XYZ file of C-alpha atoms in Angstrom:
168
model
C 0.000 0.000 0.000
C 1.396 3.372 -0.918
C 0.676 6.749 0.566
C -0.407 7.440 4.106
C -1.183 4.636 6.467
C -1.617 4.098 10.168
C -2.182 6.957 12.520
C -1.434 9.561 9.822
C -4.295 8.384 7.625
C -6.585 8.241 10.665
C -5.784 11.855 11.484
C -6.235 12.981 7.879
C -9.544 11.103 7.666
C -10.757 12.741 10.872
C -9.787 16.191 9.581
C -11.588 15.563 6.291
C -14.719 14.483 8.166
C -14.406 17.649 10.267
C -14.149 19.821 7.143
C -17.157 18.085 5.590
C -19.142 18.487 8.800
C -18.160 22.166 8.934
C -19.497 22.709 5.417
C -22.749 20.897 6.191
C -23.215 22.645 9.542
C -22.496 26.045 7.977
C -25.109 25.378 5.288
C -27.590 24.206 7.945
C -26.951 27.284 10.091
C -27.411 29.534 7.049
C -30.645 27.748 6.053
C -32.170 27.866 9.532
C -31.270 31.557 9.842
C -33.041 32.297 6.518
C -36.092 30.343 7.701
C -36.226 32.409 10.878
C -35.156 29.655 13.250
C -31.485 30.377 13.903
C -29.482 27.721 15.685
C -27.288 28.739 18.613
C -23.698 29.736 17.829
C -22.307 26.686 19.622
C -24.070 24.352 17.144
C -21.310 24.748 14.523
C -18.342 23.646 16.677
C -20.482 21.049 18.482
C -21.609 19.498 15.185
C -18.050 19.413 13.844
C -16.741 17.891 17.085
C -19.460 15.238 17.217
C -18.830 14.261 13.595
C -15.091 13.926 14.205
C -15.570 11.918 17.416
C -18.144 9.725 15.678
C -15.805 9.014 12.769
C -12.817 8.323 15.032
C -14.903 5.923 17.140
C -16.272 4.100 14.078
C -12.752 3.881 12.645
C -11.378 2.462 15.902
C -14.080 -0.163 16.366
C -14.286 -1.264 12.711
C -10.511 -1.533 12.092
C -10.228 -5.278 12.691
C -13.272 -6.213 10.619
C -11.988 -4.091 7.718
C -8.546 -5.744 7.923
C -10.098 -9.234 8.087
C -12.307 -8.467 5.068
C -9.156 -7.782 3.020
C -7.508 -11.106 3.877
C -7.413 -13.813 1.210
C -9.594 -16.908 1.708
C -6.561 -19.015 2.596
C -5.752 -16.786 5.598
C -7.110 -17.722 9.013
C -7.358 -15.363 11.997
C -6.183 -17.392 14.991
C -6.258 -14.750 17.738
C -7.489 -11.247 18.482
C -6.338 -8.835 21.164
C -8.334 -5.976 22.584
C -7.087 -2.600 23.771
C -8.279 -0.768 26.848
C -7.070 2.676 27.817
C -7.680 5.076 30.666
C -7.597 7.862 28.066
C -10.652 6.241 26.465
C -12.684 5.060 29.456
C -15.489 3.591 27.282
C -13.028 0.899 26.191
C -13.438 -0.710 29.625
C -17.089 -1.354 28.740
C -16.432 -2.560 25.192
C -12.805 -2.738 24.104
C -11.991 -2.557 20.385
C -9.819 -5.190 18.709
C -6.342 -3.683 18.332
C -4.316 -6.663 17.101
C -4.849 -9.912 15.267
C -2.722 -12.955 14.518
C -3.169 -14.485 11.068
C -1.894 -17.687 9.478
C -1.708 -18.082 5.715
C -2.399 -21.819 5.379
C -1.012 -21.865 1.837
C 2.340 -20.512 3.039
C 3.082 -23.370 5.458
C 5.968 -25.627 4.599
C 7.690 -28.751 5.860
C 10.862 -28.533 7.924
C 12.069 -31.858 6.495
C 11.642 -33.645 9.842
C 7.907 -34.329 9.694
C 6.885 -30.988 11.167
C 5.206 -27.992 9.602
C 6.438 -24.390 9.693
C 3.644 -21.841 9.739
C 4.152 -18.168 9.051
C 2.152 -16.173 11.578
C 1.476 -12.519 10.815
C 1.032 -10.299 13.854
C -1.019 -7.314 12.741
C -1.440 -4.451 15.182
C -3.216 -1.163 14.728
C -0.774 1.688 14.045
C 2.249 -0.634 13.988
C 4.171 -2.520 11.340
C 3.089 -6.091 10.725
C 5.541 -8.658 12.069
C 5.926 -12.159 10.609
C 7.132 -14.995 12.842
C 7.607 -18.667 12.057
C 5.849 -21.159 14.296
C 6.825 -24.830 14.310
C 3.879 -27.249 14.354
C 4.047 -30.949 15.210
C 0.599 -32.242 14.290
C 1.171 -35.816 15.457
C 2.412 -34.933 18.951
C 0.242 -31.816 19.410
C 3.197 -29.510 19.973
C 4.213 -26.018 18.913
C 7.650 -24.464 18.756
C 7.768 -20.685 19.076
C 10.486 -18.819 17.187
C 13.856 -19.508 18.793
C 12.138 -21.725 21.391
C 11.625 -25.321 22.420
C 8.717 -27.609 21.555
C 5.731 -27.225 23.900
C 2.643 -29.373 24.250
C -0.588 -27.466 23.604
C -4.278 -28.204 23.934
C -5.831 -30.153 21.074
C -8.026 -27.149 20.263
C -5.134 -24.658 20.060
C -5.947 -22.370 17.100
C -2.501 -22.711 15.487
C -2.596 -26.493 15.760
C -6.139 -26.838 14.425
C -5.533 -24.391 11.575
C -2.353 -26.059 10.330
C -3.162 -29.688 11.080
C -6.631 -29.907 9.597
C -6.543 -30.535 5.866
C -2.791 -30.999 6.088
C -1.950 -27.272 6.447
């Protein structure tokens, strides 16, 4: 993807929404004044502020679903992480998804010793995507993290079930 991305595009999008809301609110204020029902002076900045907050909130809460919609069919989301922040107290009631882990099943390969190597993409809002390789031993139900030792995992572990069903 070229151009702006991440927090820069979020800020630009919010400013564009604010400019659009300003134009609409100005037209509404002008129309209501002509009709003899003028709106209070605070309506213009309040309308712009509400539009910008509304857009920023929608953008925050819909980020993960928009990212997942762009994934190819062969990609499988295996985990999601939510973000809570004291600066956004509403996130303690309903936290938005801020990171996802994705496996591209078509990109798995054999390590030559009967195990599979899965490429896991760690996608986080406003950060660069990181790719890590996860070892998978389908027969023994084990995973090997990057630079780590084999570890037994539950039979329903999302990495294990994603790679081991249908042969990876």
